[in-house]
Amino acid sequence: MGNMISIIMPVYQVEAYLPRCIDSILAQSYQDWELILVEDGSKDSSGKIMDEYAQKDARIQAIHKENGGVSSARNKGLEYAGGEYVIFLDSDDWIETEMLRELVEAIEKNQSDMAACDSAVVTVEADGSLTRKICNKWGKNAAEKTVSGKEAYYSIFYQSGTLWNKLFRRECVKGLTFNEKMTYGEDTDYLIRAIRNCSRITLIPYCGYNYVINRAGNVRSASIDKRSLELLENAKIVYRTLSELGYPALAVYRLYTVTYQVLLNIPPEDCGNPKYAPYLDACKQTVKTAKAGEVAAFLRDGSFGKKARLRYLLFRTSPKTFLKRRA
């Protein structure tokens, strides 16, 4: 094959996880890659760890910058990328040995612009052990398939709206930068804009990415706070983009999924606490962003499941009622 992959990885406060992630890249069966590590003003020893790896392997670049957020760090990495392909990884996760090879082969065999693999959700247990659950994003016993147009958007955003399990041809993301005003949900915003430049996308059932959901400092492990409000606002941006592209049901689904994610972080028994009122109001306003015709399209679209469509209607009426039913 011989086509280099530029691996872009922001690094911030991950000294306990960074070696595992870098080691998983060094262990790849596909060795034609460059790793661009961008330390974003980290206050722990992450920067030192990066430098040590860079001194040992010429394929690793260690870049240091002042803190500007994950979007800023990824944009800095893009400035240094010189590969035929580009992939964005998170420094607290790790990848399986064949992931890069599987993705490259899928693109080249199918003449695709992007390839996406399956992933596993990894939970850190109280005793420090790891529980790994394969997501089966394309369905159990799924076969490799190549999609385009509407099917591509539905496959990606309904089943796999993350960035880290996807490999792009460089020309599809050339000149495409992350919105630096976004610090949460920025990957989905970037992904939707990148897909517009992809005519063919290949989905492979190989489970190559390990996503750790509850390590200390991880967004998903954090309790509800101002980041939740930003996630809701950013969901509206993605909603507008999908709506403009002509995918109204998918646009509404994005509003639903983010709202649901935020509501799950509110303790049902405490939903009457005044401190949660701003979040409940923001959730309600987020789902009500959708226009009547778009809501109708979503409710008619059986691919999203009956529970999701009923929850969406409940969110529009009373998020608090949803929480009370969960108590």
Short mmCIF file of N, CA, C and O in Angstrom, two decimals, residues 67-180:
data_model
loop_
_atom_site.label_atom_id
_atom_site.label_comp_id
_atom_site.label_asym_id
_atom_site.label_seq_id
_atom_site.Cartn_x
_atom_site.Cartn_y
_atom_site.Cartn_z
N ASN A 67 -2.76 26.59 26.00
CA ASN A 67 -4.09 25.99 26.03
C ASN A 67 -5.08 26.80 25.19
O ASN A 67 -5.23 28.00 25.36
N GLY A 68 -5.73 26.09 24.28
CA GLY A 68 -6.73 26.74 23.43
C GLY A 68 -7.92 25.84 23.16
O GLY A 68 -8.81 26.21 22.40
N GLY A 69 -7.91 24.66 23.75
CA GLY A 69 -9.01 23.74 23.54
C GLY A 69 -8.71 22.69 22.50
O GLY A 69 -7.77 22.82 21.69
N VAL A 70 -9.52 21.64 22.49
CA VAL A 70 -9.28 20.51 21.60
C VAL A 70 -9.38 20.89 20.13
O VAL A 70 -8.62 20.38 19.29
N SER A 71 -10.28 21.79 19.78
CA SER A 71 -10.41 22.19 18.38
C SER A 71 -9.16 22.91 17.90
O SER A 71 -8.66 22.68 16.80
N SER A 72 -8.65 23.78 18.76
CA SER A 72 -7.41 24.50 18.45
C SER A 72 -6.25 23.53 18.27
O SER A 72 -5.42 23.68 17.35
N ALA A 73 -6.17 22.53 19.13
CA ALA A 73 -5.09 21.55 19.05
C ALA A 73 -5.17 20.74 17.76
O ALA A 73 -4.15 20.49 17.10
N ARG A 74 -6.36 20.32 17.38
CA ARG A 74 -6.51 19.55 16.14
C ARG A 74 -6.17 20.41 14.92
O ARG A 74 -5.56 19.92 13.97
N ASN A 75 -6.57 21.66 14.95
CA ASN A 75 -6.22 22.55 13.83
C ASN A 75 -4.72 22.73 13.71
O ASN A 75 -4.17 22.77 12.60
N LYS A 76 -4.04 22.82 14.84
CA LYS A 76 -2.57 22.91 14.82
C LYS A 76 -1.97 21.64 14.22
O LYS A 76 -1.05 21.70 13.41
N GLY A 77 -2.52 20.49 14.59
CA GLY A 77 -2.05 19.23 14.03
C GLY A 77 -2.25 19.16 12.53
O GLY A 77 -1.39 18.64 11.79
N LEU A 78 -3.36 19.67 12.04
CA LEU A 78 -3.63 19.66 10.60
C LEU A 78 -2.59 20.46 9.82
O LEU A 78 -2.29 20.15 8.67
N GLU A 79 -2.05 21.48 10.46
CA GLU A 79 -1.03 22.29 9.80
C GLU A 79 0.23 21.48 9.49
O GLU A 79 0.96 21.78 8.54
N TYR A 80 0.49 20.45 10.28
CA TYR A 80 1.70 19.64 10.13
C TYR A 80 1.45 18.35 9.35
O TYR A 80 2.40 17.65 9.01
N ALA A 81 0.21 18.03 9.07
CA ALA A 81 -0.12 16.75 8.45
C ALA A 81 0.34 16.70 6.99
O ALA A 81 0.04 17.60 6.21
N GLY A 82 1.02 15.62 6.63
CA GLY A 82 1.50 15.49 5.26
C GLY A 82 1.14 14.16 4.62
O GLY A 82 1.64 13.82 3.55
N GLY A 83 0.25 13.40 5.27
CA GLY A 83 -0.08 12.08 4.77
C GLY A 83 -1.15 12.06 3.71
O GLY A 83 -1.87 13.04 3.48
N GLU A 84 -1.26 10.91 3.05
CA GLU A 84 -2.31 10.66 2.07
C GLU A 84 -3.67 10.54 2.76
O GLU A 84 -4.71 10.88 2.21
N TYR A 85 -3.62 10.09 4.03
CA TYR A 85 -4.83 9.91 4.82
C TYR A 85 -4.70 10.66 6.14
O TYR A 85 -3.59 10.94 6.61
N VAL A 86 -5.85 10.96 6.76
CA VAL A 86 -5.88 11.66 8.04
C VAL A 86 -6.85 10.95 8.98
O VAL A 86 -7.95 10.56 8.57
N ILE A 87 -6.43 10.79 10.24
CA ILE A 87 -7.31 10.24 11.26
C ILE A 87 -7.09 11.01 12.56
O ILE A 87 -5.97 11.47 12.83
N PHE A 88 -8.14 11.19 13.33
CA PHE A 88 -8.07 11.92 14.59
C PHE A 88 -8.33 10.94 15.74
O PHE A 88 -9.40 10.32 15.80
N LEU A 89 -7.38 10.81 16.63
CA LEU A 89 -7.53 9.90 17.77
C LEU A 89 -7.53 10.68 19.07
O LEU A 89 -6.98 11.78 19.15
N ASP A 90 -8.15 10.11 20.11
CA ASP A 90 -8.14 10.71 21.45
C ASP A 90 -7.08 10.03 22.30
O ASP A 90 -6.95 8.79 22.29
N SER A 91 -6.36 10.82 23.06
CA SER A 91 -5.17 10.32 23.76
C SER A 91 -5.46 9.46 24.98
O SER A 91 -4.54 8.85 25.53
N ASP A 92 -6.71 9.39 25.42
CA ASP A 92 -7.02 8.54 26.57
C ASP A 92 -7.61 7.19 26.15
O ASP A 92 -7.95 6.37 26.99
N ASP A 93 -7.72 6.97 24.84
CA ASP A 93 -8.22 5.71 24.31
C ASP A 93 -7.06 4.91 23.72
O ASP A 93 -5.90 5.30 23.83
N TRP A 94 -7.36 3.80 23.05
CA TRP A 94 -6.32 3.07 22.33
C TRP A 94 -6.95 2.29 21.17
O TRP A 94 -8.17 2.14 21.11
N ILE A 95 -6.10 1.85 20.24
CA ILE A 95 -6.61 1.17 19.06
C ILE A 95 -6.04 -0.24 18.95
O ILE A 95 -4.96 -0.54 19.46
N GLU A 96 -6.79 -1.10 18.27
CA GLU A 96 -6.37 -2.48 18.07
C GLU A 96 -5.31 -2.56 16.97
O GLU A 96 -5.22 -1.70 16.09
N THR A 97 -4.53 -3.63 16.99
CA THR A 97 -3.34 -3.75 16.14
C THR A 97 -3.61 -3.61 14.65
O THR A 97 -2.78 -3.07 13.91
N GLU A 98 -4.75 -4.07 14.17
CA GLU A 98 -5.02 -4.05 12.73
C GLU A 98 -5.89 -2.87 12.29
O GLU A 98 -6.26 -2.79 11.11
N MET A 99 -6.18 -1.94 13.16
CA MET A 99 -7.14 -0.89 12.81
C MET A 99 -6.72 -0.07 11.60
O MET A 99 -7.50 0.13 10.66
N LEU A 100 -5.51 0.46 11.60
CA LEU A 100 -5.08 1.31 10.50
C LEU A 100 -5.07 0.54 9.18
O LEU A 100 -5.51 1.04 8.14
N ARG A 101 -4.57 -0.69 9.20
CA ARG A 101 -4.53 -1.50 7.98
C ARG A 101 -5.94 -1.76 7.46
O ARG A 101 -6.22 -1.65 6.26
N GLU A 102 -6.85 -2.12 8.34
CA GLU A 102 -8.22 -2.41 7.94
C GLU A 102 -8.86 -1.19 7.27
O GLU A 102 -9.56 -1.32 6.26
N LEU A 103 -8.65 -0.02 7.84
CA LEU A 103 -9.26 1.19 7.29
C LEU A 103 -8.67 1.57 5.93
O LEU A 103 -9.39 1.92 5.00
N VAL A 104 -7.34 1.49 5.81
CA VAL A 104 -6.70 1.81 4.53
C VAL A 104 -7.14 0.84 3.44
O VAL A 104 -7.48 1.24 2.32
N GLU A 105 -7.14 -0.45 3.77
CA GLU A 105 -7.54 -1.45 2.77
C GLU A 105 -8.99 -1.24 2.34
O GLU A 105 -9.32 -1.42 1.16
N ALA A 106 -9.86 -0.86 3.26
CA ALA A 106 -11.26 -0.63 2.93
C ALA A 106 -11.41 0.53 1.95
O ALA A 106 -12.19 0.46 1.00
N ILE A 107 -10.65 1.59 2.16
CA ILE A 107 -10.71 2.75 1.26
C ILE A 107 -10.17 2.39 -0.12
O ILE A 107 -10.80 2.69 -1.15
N GLU A 108 -9.02 1.74 -0.15
CA GLU A 108 -8.37 1.47 -1.44
C GLU A 108 -9.12 0.41 -2.24
O GLU A 108 -9.25 0.52 -3.46
N LYS A 109 -9.62 -0.59 -1.58
CA LYS A 109 -10.35 -1.66 -2.27
C LYS A 109 -11.64 -1.16 -2.88
O LYS A 109 -12.03 -1.58 -3.98
N ASN A 110 -12.31 -0.23 -2.19
CA ASN A 110 -13.63 0.24 -2.63
C ASN A 110 -13.59 1.62 -3.28
O ASN A 110 -14.64 2.17 -3.62
N GLN A 111 -12.36 2.16 -3.43
CA GLN A 111 -12.19 3.51 -4.01
C GLN A 111 -13.07 4.51 -3.26
O GLN A 111 -13.77 5.33 -3.87
N SER A 112 -13.02 4.43 -1.96
CA SER A 112 -13.82 5.30 -1.11
C SER A 112 -13.02 6.51 -0.65
O SER A 112 -11.80 6.59 -0.82
N ASP A 113 -13.74 7.46 -0.07
CA ASP A 113 -13.11 8.68 0.45
C ASP A 113 -12.93 8.62 1.97
O ASP A 113 -12.14 9.35 2.53
N MET A 114 -13.70 7.74 2.59
CA MET A 114 -13.64 7.59 4.04
C MET A 114 -14.00 6.17 4.41
O MET A 114 -14.79 5.53 3.72
N ALA A 115 -13.40 5.68 5.48
CA ALA A 115 -13.78 4.36 6.01
C ALA A 115 -14.00 4.50 7.51
O ALA A 115 -13.31 5.27 8.19
N ALA A 116 -14.99 3.77 8.01
CA ALA A 116 -15.31 3.78 9.44
C ALA A 116 -15.35 2.36 9.95
O ALA A 116 -15.91 1.47 9.31
N CYS A 117 -14.76 2.14 11.11
CA CYS A 117 -14.78 0.81 11.72
C CYS A 117 -15.66 0.81 12.96
O CYS A 117 -16.13 1.85 13.41
N ASP A 118 -15.88 -0.37 13.50
CA ASP A 118 -16.66 -0.50 14.72
C ASP A 118 -15.76 -0.11 15.90
O ASP A 118 -14.54 0.05 15.77
N SER A 119 -16.36 0.03 17.08
CA SER A 119 -15.61 0.40 18.27
C SER A 119 -16.16 -0.35 19.48
O SER A 119 -17.22 -0.97 19.42
N ALA A 120 -15.42 -0.26 20.56
CA ALA A 120 -15.85 -0.86 21.83
C ALA A 120 -15.89 0.23 22.89
O ALA A 120 -15.03 1.12 22.92
N VAL A 121 -16.89 0.15 23.73
CA VAL A 121 -16.99 1.05 24.88
C VAL A 121 -16.30 0.37 26.06
O VAL A 121 -16.61 -0.77 26.40
N VAL A 122 -15.35 1.07 26.65
CA VAL A 122 -14.57 0.51 27.75
C VAL A 122 -14.92 1.23 29.05
O VAL A 122 -14.81 2.46 29.13
N THR A 123 -15.32 0.48 30.04
CA THR A 123 -15.67 1.04 31.35
C THR A 123 -14.58 0.68 32.35
O THR A 123 -14.16 -0.48 32.43
N VAL A 124 -14.12 1.67 33.10
CA VAL A 124 -13.15 1.43 34.16
C VAL A 124 -13.91 1.08 35.43
O VAL A 124 -14.67 1.89 35.96
N GLU A 125 -13.71 -0.15 35.92
CA GLU A 125 -14.42 -0.61 37.11
C GLU A 125 -13.76 -0.07 38.38
O GLU A 125 -12.66 0.49 38.34
N ALA A 126 -14.44 -0.22 39.50
CA ALA A 126 -13.95 0.31 40.78
C ALA A 126 -12.58 -0.24 41.16
O ALA A 126 -11.77 0.45 41.78
N ASP A 127 -12.31 -1.49 40.77
CA ASP A 127 -11.02 -2.11 41.10
C ASP A 127 -9.94 -1.81 40.08
O ASP A 127 -8.83 -2.33 40.16
N GLY A 128 -10.28 -0.95 39.08
CA GLY A 128 -9.30 -0.59 38.07
C GLY A 128 -9.31 -1.47 36.83
O GLY A 128 -8.65 -1.16 35.84
N SER A 129 -10.05 -2.57 36.87
CA SER A 129 -10.13 -3.44 35.70
C SER A 129 -11.00 -2.79 34.62
O SER A 129 -11.75 -1.84 34.88
N LEU A 130 -10.86 -3.30 33.40
CA LEU A 130 -11.58 -2.72 32.27
C LEU A 130 -12.62 -3.70 31.74
O LEU A 130 -12.36 -4.88 31.58
N THR A 131 -13.82 -3.18 31.47
CA THR A 131 -14.87 -3.97 30.84
C THR A 131 -15.09 -3.43 29.44
O THR A 131 -15.37 -2.24 29.27
N ARG A 132 -14.93 -4.29 28.44
CA ARG A 132 -14.99 -3.87 27.04
C ARG A 132 -16.23 -4.45 26.37
O ARG A 132 -16.43 -5.66 26.37
N LYS A 133 -17.06 -3.59 25.80
CA LYS A 133 -18.29 -4.02 25.14
C LYS A 133 -18.30 -3.52 23.71
O LYS A 133 -18.27 -2.31 23.45
N ILE A 134 -18.33 -4.45 22.76
CA ILE A 134 -18.33 -4.09 21.34
C ILE A 134 -19.67 -3.45 20.97
O ILE A 134 -20.73 -3.92 21.37
N CYS A 135 -19.61 -2.38 20.20
CA CYS A 135 -20.82 -1.59 19.91
C CYS A 135 -21.70 -2.19 18.83
O CYS A 135 -22.91 -1.94 18.81
N ASN A 136 -21.12 -2.96 17.89
CA ASN A 136 -21.89 -3.48 16.74
C ASN A 136 -22.64 -2.34 16.04
O ASN A 136 -23.84 -2.38 15.84
N LYS A 137 -21.88 -1.31 15.68
CA LYS A 137 -22.48 -0.10 15.11
C LYS A 137 -23.25 -0.37 13.83
O LYS A 137 -24.24 0.31 13.53
N TRP A 138 -22.82 -1.33 13.04
CA TRP A 138 -23.51 -1.59 11.77
C TRP A 138 -24.47 -2.78 11.90
O TRP A 138 -25.00 -3.25 10.92
N GLY A 139 -24.64 -3.27 13.14
CA GLY A 139 -25.52 -4.41 13.38
C GLY A 139 -24.71 -5.67 13.60
O GLY A 139 -23.58 -5.81 13.14
N LYS A 140 -25.28 -6.62 14.34
CA LYS A 140 -24.58 -7.88 14.59
C LYS A 140 -24.41 -8.67 13.29
O LYS A 140 -25.30 -8.70 12.45
N ASN A 141 -23.25 -9.30 13.17
CA ASN A 141 -22.92 -10.10 11.98
C ASN A 141 -22.99 -9.28 10.70
O ASN A 141 -23.29 -9.79 9.61
N ALA A 142 -22.72 -7.96 10.81
CA ALA A 142 -22.76 -7.09 9.63
C ALA A 142 -21.60 -7.40 8.70
O ALA A 142 -20.51 -7.79 9.13
N ALA A 143 -21.84 -7.19 7.42
CA ALA A 143 -20.79 -7.35 6.41
C ALA A 143 -20.29 -5.97 6.01
O ALA A 143 -20.98 -4.97 6.20
N GLU A 144 -19.10 -5.90 5.47
CA GLU A 144 -18.58 -4.63 4.97
C GLU A 144 -19.48 -4.10 3.87
O GLU A 144 -19.96 -4.87 3.03
N LYS A 145 -19.72 -2.80 3.87
CA LYS A 145 -20.54 -2.22 2.80
C LYS A 145 -20.08 -0.79 2.50
O LYS A 145 -19.52 -0.11 3.37
N THR A 146 -20.32 -0.37 1.28
CA THR A 146 -19.98 0.99 0.86
C THR A 146 -21.26 1.75 0.55
O THR A 146 -22.13 1.23 -0.14
N VAL A 147 -21.36 2.94 1.11
CA VAL A 147 -22.59 3.72 0.99
C VAL A 147 -22.28 5.11 0.43
O VAL A 147 -21.14 5.57 0.42
N SER A 148 -23.33 5.79 -0.01
CA SER A 148 -23.17 7.15 -0.52
C SER A 148 -24.49 7.90 -0.32
O SER A 148 -25.52 7.30 0.02
N GLY A 149 -24.45 9.21 -0.53
CA GLY A 149 -25.66 10.01 -0.47
C GLY A 149 -26.39 9.91 0.86
O GLY A 149 -25.79 9.93 1.93
N LYS A 150 -27.72 9.79 0.79
CA LYS A 150 -28.55 9.75 1.98
C LYS A 150 -28.17 8.59 2.89
O LYS A 150 -28.13 8.73 4.12
N GLU A 151 -27.87 7.44 2.33
CA GLU A 151 -27.51 6.27 3.14
C GLU A 151 -26.26 6.54 3.95
O GLU A 151 -26.14 6.09 5.09
N ALA A 152 -25.32 7.29 3.37
CA ALA A 152 -24.09 7.61 4.08
C ALA A 152 -24.38 8.46 5.31
O ALA A 152 -23.87 8.20 6.40
N TYR A 153 -25.20 9.48 5.14
CA TYR A 153 -25.53 10.34 6.28
C TYR A 153 -26.26 9.56 7.37
O TYR A 153 -25.98 9.72 8.56
N TYR A 154 -27.21 8.73 6.99
CA TYR A 154 -27.96 7.96 7.97
C TYR A 154 -27.05 6.95 8.68
O TYR A 154 -27.13 6.78 9.91
N SER A 155 -26.21 6.28 7.92
CA SER A 155 -25.33 5.28 8.53
C SER A 155 -24.37 5.91 9.53
O SER A 155 -24.13 5.37 10.61
N ILE A 156 -23.83 7.07 9.16
CA ILE A 156 -22.84 7.71 10.02
C ILE A 156 -23.50 8.39 11.21
O ILE A 156 -23.12 8.17 12.37
N PHE A 157 -24.53 9.21 10.97
CA PHE A 157 -25.05 10.01 12.07
C PHE A 157 -26.07 9.28 12.93
O PHE A 157 -26.27 9.63 14.08
N TYR A 158 -26.68 8.26 12.40
CA TYR A 158 -27.59 7.49 13.23
C TYR A 158 -26.83 6.43 14.02
O TYR A 158 -27.15 6.12 15.15
N GLN A 159 -25.75 5.91 13.41
CA GLN A 159 -25.06 4.78 14.03
C GLN A 159 -23.67 5.09 14.55
O GLN A 159 -23.17 4.39 15.43
N SER A 160 -23.02 6.12 14.02
CA SER A 160 -21.63 6.35 14.41
C SER A 160 -21.22 7.80 14.17
O SER A 160 -20.44 8.10 13.28
N GLY A 161 -21.75 8.71 15.00
CA GLY A 161 -21.47 10.13 14.83
C GLY A 161 -20.19 10.61 15.47
O GLY A 161 -20.03 11.79 15.74
N THR A 162 -19.26 9.71 15.74
CA THR A 162 -17.97 10.07 16.34
C THR A 162 -16.92 10.25 15.25
O THR A 162 -17.08 9.81 14.12
N LEU A 163 -15.80 10.84 15.63
CA LEU A 163 -14.75 11.14 14.65
C LEU A 163 -13.59 10.15 14.70
O LEU A 163 -12.96 9.86 13.69
N TRP A 164 -13.34 9.58 15.89
CA TRP A 164 -12.09 8.85 16.10
C TRP A 164 -12.01 7.47 15.46
O TRP A 164 -10.95 6.86 15.45
N ASN A 165 -13.10 6.93 14.92
CA ASN A 165 -13.03 5.61 14.28
C ASN A 165 -13.11 5.73 12.76
O ASN A 165 -13.50 4.80 12.08
N LYS A 166 -12.69 6.88 12.23
CA LYS A 166 -12.83 7.15 10.80
C LYS A 166 -11.53 7.64 10.18
O LYS A 166 -10.85 8.50 10.75
N LEU A 167 -11.23 7.10 9.01
CA LEU A 167 -10.05 7.49 8.25
C LEU A 167 -10.50 8.21 6.98
O LEU A 167 -11.38 7.72 6.27
N PHE A 168 -9.90 9.38 6.72
CA PHE A 168 -10.27 10.19 5.55
C PHE A 168 -9.14 10.26 4.54
O PHE A 168 -7.96 10.30 4.92
N ARG A 169 -9.50 10.32 3.27
CA ARG A 169 -8.53 10.74 2.28
C ARG A 169 -8.21 12.21 2.56
O ARG A 169 -9.10 13.00 2.86
N ARG A 170 -6.95 12.57 2.44
CA ARG A 170 -6.52 13.92 2.80
C ARG A 170 -7.29 15.01 2.04
O ARG A 170 -7.65 16.05 2.60
N GLU A 171 -7.56 14.77 0.76
CA GLU A 171 -8.22 15.82 -0.03
C GLU A 171 -9.64 16.12 0.46
O GLU A 171 -10.18 17.20 0.19
N CYS A 172 -10.23 15.18 1.18
CA CYS A 172 -11.60 15.38 1.68
C CYS A 172 -11.65 16.32 2.88
O CYS A 172 -12.72 16.85 3.21
N VAL A 173 -10.53 16.51 3.55
CA VAL A 173 -10.50 17.41 4.70
C VAL A 173 -9.53 18.57 4.47
O VAL A 173 -9.27 19.36 5.39
N LYS A 174 -9.03 18.69 3.25
CA LYS A 174 -8.09 19.76 2.94
C LYS A 174 -8.78 21.12 3.10
O LYS A 174 -9.83 21.37 2.52
N GLY A 175 -8.19 21.97 3.91
CA GLY A 175 -8.77 23.29 4.14
C GLY A 175 -9.93 23.31 5.12
O GLY A 175 -10.49 24.37 5.41
N LEU A 176 -10.29 22.14 5.64
CA LEU A 176 -11.41 22.03 6.58
C LEU A 176 -10.88 22.10 8.01
O LEU A 176 -10.08 21.25 8.41
N THR A 177 -11.30 23.10 8.76
CA THR A 177 -10.79 23.27 10.12
C THR A 177 -11.91 23.11 11.15
O THR A 177 -13.09 23.22 10.83
N PHE A 178 -11.51 22.85 12.38
CA PHE A 178 -12.46 22.71 13.48
C PHE A 178 -12.89 24.10 13.96
O PHE A 178 -12.11 25.06 13.93
N ASN A 179 -14.13 24.19 14.40
CA ASN A 179 -14.66 25.43 14.96
C ASN A 179 -14.07 25.61 16.36
O ASN A 179 -14.43 24.89 17.28
N GLU A 180 -13.17 26.55 16.51
CA GLU A 180 -12.45 26.72 17.78
C GLU A 180 -13.31 27.33 18.88
O GLU A 180 -12.89 27.38 20.04
#
